[in-house]
């Protein structure tokens, strides 16, 4: 479908297929196997950054800017290499949180290097790594831009207070998308999904970690401090909606197709996807409900025994320069974790970039920001029970 200029042909998040934890990953991280935990004093290797001017970075596909004329080139990354003399081996190898966890967990739990200096995974999975001691604390003295420019809303997730071990790469919102023209009315509340005229024309996300927070917010729950009772209340409600035929199905990112075709009129959705859909159909709206919506991130981490920690820290800080963050935001179209990048785009003299600066799905305005919150992640002792309950409803 036609897309905004400099926007990838499919959403990066379209590649997510995780349903809240595979059995193997859940068994290891959920139970907190003692042998898997690495103590703080055992996480660092000898840092070779001073003599080896390179690092290896694992990321998701379609998650960094590329040159329109030569797609193999990554301008913001090349700028870092030219400025610092540090070469970056950039690997687009992460297609699923659980799959990647399974790929590198044998090395980490056996205290062996992963041969990666920097990785990007979803915050709910970052929580597992932090709890297991599989990532190193960053030296903020090497990251003045992170210290100054990181969005205050993203500074203190429950799994990593103070963001000592993680730094957001890009962020996003899980809210509600709907077709304003076909529905002929507004959606303002989570409860609006269950109106009579939407029966059988609504989808929810199938992934537990992706779905539960917004539904809790519809119940007035503070998702930064939710309880097991809050979770089971949501499950009870969703079961009733399924029995009553209100939910058409549970989806991954294929809700995009359903919403575009009109088979679905409203759905749980990611802000980054909706920006792309609006380029083809301006009648599609994204809503942060009045009760609130979940703000999430995918974050950069330095795994244990990484050999080029200092180089990795410098690369992270490079992307927190407002000018660099602005260039990246103009390409990926997710919520930018550097609010100061907005002024860079607004003053660029480029009409297209200036329009992005005014897009609340890239730079949420003050009213929207007041309704955003980062959910407490599902704890190690909860995951097995909760996944069994949720997956039984979804039909996994």
Tab-separated table of N, CA, C and O in Angstrom, residues 290-351:
chain	number	residue	atom	x	y	z
A	290	UNK	N	-9.495	7.578	27.077
A	290	UNK	CA	-9.474	8.512	28.200
A	290	UNK	C	-8.952	7.848	29.468
A	290	UNK	O	-8.391	8.521	30.339
A	291	UNK	N	-9.109	6.514	29.564
A	291	UNK	CA	-8.580	5.808	30.736
A	291	UNK	C	-7.074	5.623	30.662
A	291	UNK	O	-6.434	5.293	31.663
A	292	UNK	N	-6.494	5.814	29.475
A	292	UNK	CA	-5.059	5.682	29.296
A	292	UNK	C	-4.696	4.592	28.318
A	292	UNK	O	-5.545	3.814	27.859
A	293	UNK	N	-3.412	4.526	27.980
A	293	UNK	CA	-2.890	3.503	27.083
A	293	UNK	C	-1.473	3.159	27.515
A	293	UNK	O	-0.830	3.910	28.259
A	294	UNK	N	-1.013	2.022	27.038
A	294	UNK	CA	0.316	1.544	27.431
A	294	UNK	C	1.399	2.143	26.539
A	294	UNK	O	1.312	2.091	25.313
A	295	UNK	N	2.417	2.674	27.172
A	295	UNK	CA	3.628	3.120	26.478
A	295	UNK	C	4.669	2.014	26.639
A	295	UNK	O	4.947	1.579	27.747
A	296	UNK	N	5.209	1.551	25.535
A	296	UNK	CA	6.206	0.483	25.590
A	296	UNK	C	7.449	0.925	24.818
A	296	UNK	O	7.459	1.942	24.136
A	297	UNK	N	8.487	0.146	24.965
A	297	UNK	CA	9.720	0.441	24.225
A	297	UNK	C	10.404	-0.856	23.854
A	297	UNK	O	10.148	-1.919	24.438
A	298	UNK	N	11.249	-0.780	22.858
A	298	UNK	CA	12.242	-1.809	22.597
A	298	UNK	C	13.588	-1.185	22.900
A	298	UNK	O	13.864	-0.061	22.488
A	299	UNK	N	14.381	-1.880	23.677
A	299	UNK	CA	15.530	-1.235	24.301
A	299	UNK	C	16.856	-1.876	23.964
A	299	UNK	O	16.947	-3.073	23.674
A	300	UNK	N	17.871	-1.033	24.022
A	300	UNK	CA	19.256	-1.440	23.805
A	300	UNK	C	19.832	-1.987	25.107
A	300	UNK	O	19.635	-1.416	26.184
A	301	UNK	N	20.571	-3.099	25.009
A	301	UNK	CA	21.238	-3.685	26.167
A	301	UNK	C	22.615	-4.201	25.753
A	301	UNK	O	22.821	-4.598	24.599
A	302	UNK	N	23.528	-4.223	26.713
A	302	UNK	CA	24.872	-4.767	26.496
A	302	UNK	C	24.951	-6.093	27.241
A	302	UNK	O	24.948	-6.121	28.480
A	303	UNK	N	24.976	-7.216	26.541
A	303	UNK	CA	24.954	-8.512	27.232
A	303	UNK	C	26.240	-8.788	27.996
A	303	UNK	O	27.287	-8.172	27.747
A	304	UNK	N	26.150	-9.735	28.915
A	304	UNK	CA	27.323	-10.146	29.693
A	304	UNK	C	28.466	-10.560	28.774
A	304	UNK	O	28.247	-11.145	27.700
A	305	UNK	N	29.662	-10.255	29.231
A	305	UNK	CA	30.919	-10.647	28.577
A	305	UNK	C	31.105	-10.005	27.207
A	305	UNK	O	31.949	-10.443	26.419
A	306	UNK	N	30.318	-8.955	26.911
A	306	UNK	CA	30.552	-8.199	25.671
A	306	UNK	C	31.964	-7.626	25.707
A	306	UNK	O	32.397	-7.060	26.711
A	307	UNK	N	32.674	-7.747	24.605
A	307	UNK	CA	34.094	-7.376	24.573
A	307	UNK	C	34.328	-5.909	24.209
A	307	UNK	O	35.455	-5.434	24.259
A	308	UNK	N	33.259	-5.213	23.801
A	308	UNK	CA	33.439	-3.823	23.345
A	308	UNK	C	32.388	-2.933	24.005
A	308	UNK	O	31.646	-2.205	23.339
A	309	UNK	N	32.329	-2.979	25.331
A	309	UNK	CA	31.298	-2.281	26.095
A	309	UNK	C	31.377	-0.768	25.896
A	309	UNK	O	30.359	-0.105	25.680
A	310	UNK	N	32.546	-0.202	25.980
A	310	UNK	CA	32.684	1.246	25.826
A	310	UNK	C	32.238	1.700	24.445
A	310	UNK	O	31.557	2.719	24.294
A	311	UNK	N	32.620	0.945	23.421
A	311	UNK	CA	32.188	1.290	22.068
A	311	UNK	C	30.665	1.264	21.965
A	311	UNK	O	30.047	2.135	21.328
A	312	UNK	N	30.049	0.257	22.588
A	312	UNK	CA	28.591	0.144	22.556
A	312	UNK	C	27.937	1.313	23.275
A	312	UNK	O	26.928	1.871	22.802
A	313	UNK	N	28.482	1.709	24.405
A	313	UNK	CA	27.926	2.841	25.143
A	313	UNK	C	28.022	4.124	24.327
A	313	UNK	O	27.088	4.946	24.339
A	314	UNK	N	29.090	4.298	23.608
A	314	UNK	CA	29.238	5.488	22.770
A	314	UNK	C	28.237	5.479	21.616
A	314	UNK	O	27.695	6.527	21.238
A	315	UNK	N	27.983	4.303	21.060
A	315	UNK	CA	27.013	4.210	19.968
A	315	UNK	C	25.616	4.556	20.468
A	315	UNK	O	24.873	5.302	19.801
A	316	UNK	N	25.251	4.040	21.633
A	316	UNK	CA	23.941	4.370	22.196
A	316	UNK	C	23.806	5.879	22.366
A	316	UNK	O	22.786	6.479	21.999
A	317	UNK	N	24.835	6.499	22.901
A	317	UNK	CA	24.766	7.942	23.151
A	317	UNK	C	24.687	8.742	21.856
A	317	UNK	O	24.066	9.809	21.818
A	318	UNK	N	25.303	8.215	20.800
A	318	UNK	CA	25.214	8.861	19.484
A	318	UNK	C	23.764	9.033	19.064
A	318	UNK	O	23.373	10.098	18.548
A	319	UNK	N	22.941	8.007	19.308
A	319	UNK	CA	21.550	8.055	18.872
A	319	UNK	C	20.677	8.917	19.773
A	319	UNK	O	19.504	9.137	19.460
A	320	UNK	N	21.228	9.403	20.865
A	320	UNK	CA	20.489	10.321	21.722
A	320	UNK	C	20.840	11.784	21.474
A	320	UNK	O	20.336	12.663	22.173
A	321	UNK	N	21.672	12.065	20.485
A	321	UNK	CA	21.804	13.434	20.009
A	321	UNK	C	20.500	13.815	19.306
A	321	UNK	O	20.033	13.072	18.434
A	322	UNK	N	19.883	14.916	19.646
A	322	UNK	CA	18.588	15.259	19.036
A	322	UNK	C	18.601	15.247	17.512
A	322	UNK	O	17.623	14.818	16.883
A	323	UNK	N	19.704	15.699	16.898
A	323	UNK	CA	19.761	15.715	15.428
A	323	UNK	C	19.743	14.297	14.859
A	323	UNK	O	19.101	14.040	13.827
A	324	UNK	N	20.441	13.390	15.514
A	324	UNK	CA	20.468	12.000	15.048
A	324	UNK	C	19.127	11.335	15.323
A	324	UNK	O	18.579	10.622	14.470
A	325	UNK	N	18.578	11.560	16.509
A	325	UNK	CA	17.275	10.988	16.845
A	325	UNK	C	16.195	11.468	15.891
A	325	UNK	O	15.288	10.713	15.526
A	326	UNK	N	16.294	12.728	15.462
A	326	UNK	CA	15.318	13.272	14.518
A	326	UNK	C	15.407	12.574	13.169
A	326	UNK	O	14.387	12.243	12.555
A	327	UNK	N	16.627	12.339	12.705
A	327	UNK	CA	16.802	11.664	11.419
A	327	UNK	C	16.246	10.243	11.474
A	327	UNK	O	15.604	9.772	10.534
A	328	UNK	N	16.484	9.570	12.581
A	328	UNK	CA	15.965	8.213	12.741
A	328	UNK	C	14.445	8.222	12.836
A	328	UNK	O	13.766	7.411	12.194
A	329	UNK	N	13.881	9.144	13.613
A	329	UNK	CA	12.429	9.214	13.785
A	329	UNK	C	11.718	9.485	12.468
A	329	UNK	O	10.626	8.964	12.222
A	330	UNK	N	12.327	10.291	11.607
A	330	UNK	CA	11.718	10.602	10.316
A	330	UNK	C	11.631	9.381	9.423
A	330	UNK	O	10.835	9.346	8.482
A	331	UNK	N	12.425	8.383	9.717
A	331	UNK	CA	12.409	7.172	8.893
A	331	UNK	C	11.566	6.062	9.507
A	331	UNK	O	10.756	5.445	8.826
A	332	UNK	N	11.715	5.792	10.822
A	332	UNK	CA	11.032	4.643	11.408
A	332	UNK	C	9.609	4.957	11.840
A	332	UNK	O	8.766	4.058	11.928
A	333	UNK	N	9.316	6.232	12.172
A	333	UNK	CA	7.956	6.659	12.509
A	333	UNK	C	7.373	5.997	13.755
A	333	UNK	O	6.156	5.790	13.843
A	334	UNK	N	8.207	5.646	14.715
A	334	UNK	CA	7.719	5.215	16.025
A	334	UNK	C	7.793	6.401	16.986
A	334	UNK	O	8.293	7.473	16.642
A	335	UNK	N	7.293	6.215	18.205
A	335	UNK	CA	7.399	7.267	19.205
A	335	UNK	C	8.874	7.478	19.520
A	335	UNK	O	9.579	6.554	19.915
A	336	UNK	N	9.329	8.693	19.341
A	336	UNK	CA	10.743	9.006	19.517
A	336	UNK	C	11.055	9.143	21.005
A	336	UNK	O	10.390	9.914	21.705
A	337	UNK	N	12.072	8.435	21.519
A	337	UNK	CA	12.409	8.538	22.943
A	337	UNK	C	13.203	9.792	23.292
A	337	UNK	O	13.611	9.967	24.435
A	338	UNK	N	13.420	10.653	22.283
A	338	UNK	CA	14.161	11.905	22.479
A	338	UNK	C	13.231	13.061	22.107
A	338	UNK	O	13.177	13.488	20.947
A	339	UNK	N	12.458	13.583	23.055
A	339	UNK	CA	11.510	14.658	22.717
A	339	UNK	C	12.161	15.864	22.057
A	339	UNK	O	11.520	16.549	21.244
A	340	UNK	N	13.425	16.139	22.371
A	340	UNK	CA	14.105	17.297	21.777
A	340	UNK	C	14.255	17.170	20.273
A	340	UNK	O	14.500	18.171	19.582
A	341	UNK	N	14.119	15.958	19.735
A	341	UNK	CA	14.201	15.771	18.287
A	341	UNK	C	13.042	16.460	17.563
A	341	UNK	O	13.143	16.772	16.376
A	342	UNK	N	11.967	16.694	18.278
A	342	UNK	CA	10.812	17.346	17.657
A	342	UNK	C	11.176	18.725	17.140
A	342	UNK	O	10.806	19.102	16.015
A	343	UNK	N	11.892	19.505	17.932
A	343	UNK	CA	12.272	20.855	17.509
A	343	UNK	C	13.208	20.822	16.307
A	343	UNK	O	13.170	21.712	15.459
A	344	UNK	N	14.036	19.788	16.234
A	344	UNK	CA	14.942	19.650	15.089
A	344	UNK	C	14.136	19.468	13.807
A	344	UNK	O	14.409	20.109	12.778
A	345	UNK	N	13.136	18.584	13.857
A	345	UNK	CA	12.309	18.356	12.672
A	345	UNK	C	11.473	19.587	12.342
A	345	UNK	O	11.332	19.958	11.165
A	346	UNK	N	10.934	20.226	13.362
A	346	UNK	CA	10.065	21.386	13.135
A	346	UNK	C	10.809	22.537	12.478
A	346	UNK	O	10.233	23.307	11.695
A	347	UNK	N	12.099	22.681	12.789
A	347	UNK	CA	12.882	23.803	12.260
A	347	UNK	C	13.737	23.408	11.063
A	347	UNK	O	14.600	24.186	10.639
A	348	UNK	N	13.487	22.225	10.499
A	348	UNK	CA	14.351	21.725	9.431
A	348	UNK	C	14.161	22.444	8.105
A	348	UNK	O	15.004	22.357	7.210
A	349	UNK	N	13.035	23.138	7.935
A	349	UNK	CA	12.741	23.766	6.648
A	349	UNK	C	12.173	22.799	5.636
A	349	UNK	O	11.872	23.183	4.498
A	350	UNK	N	11.999	21.550	6.033
A	350	UNK	CA	11.442	20.512	5.167
A	350	UNK	C	9.986	20.302	5.566
A	350	UNK	O	9.689	19.951	6.711
A	351	UNK	N	9.063	20.524	4.648
A	351	UNK	CA	7.636	20.441	4.951
A	351	UNK	C	7.237	19.063	5.468
A	351	UNK	O	6.434	18.929	6.406
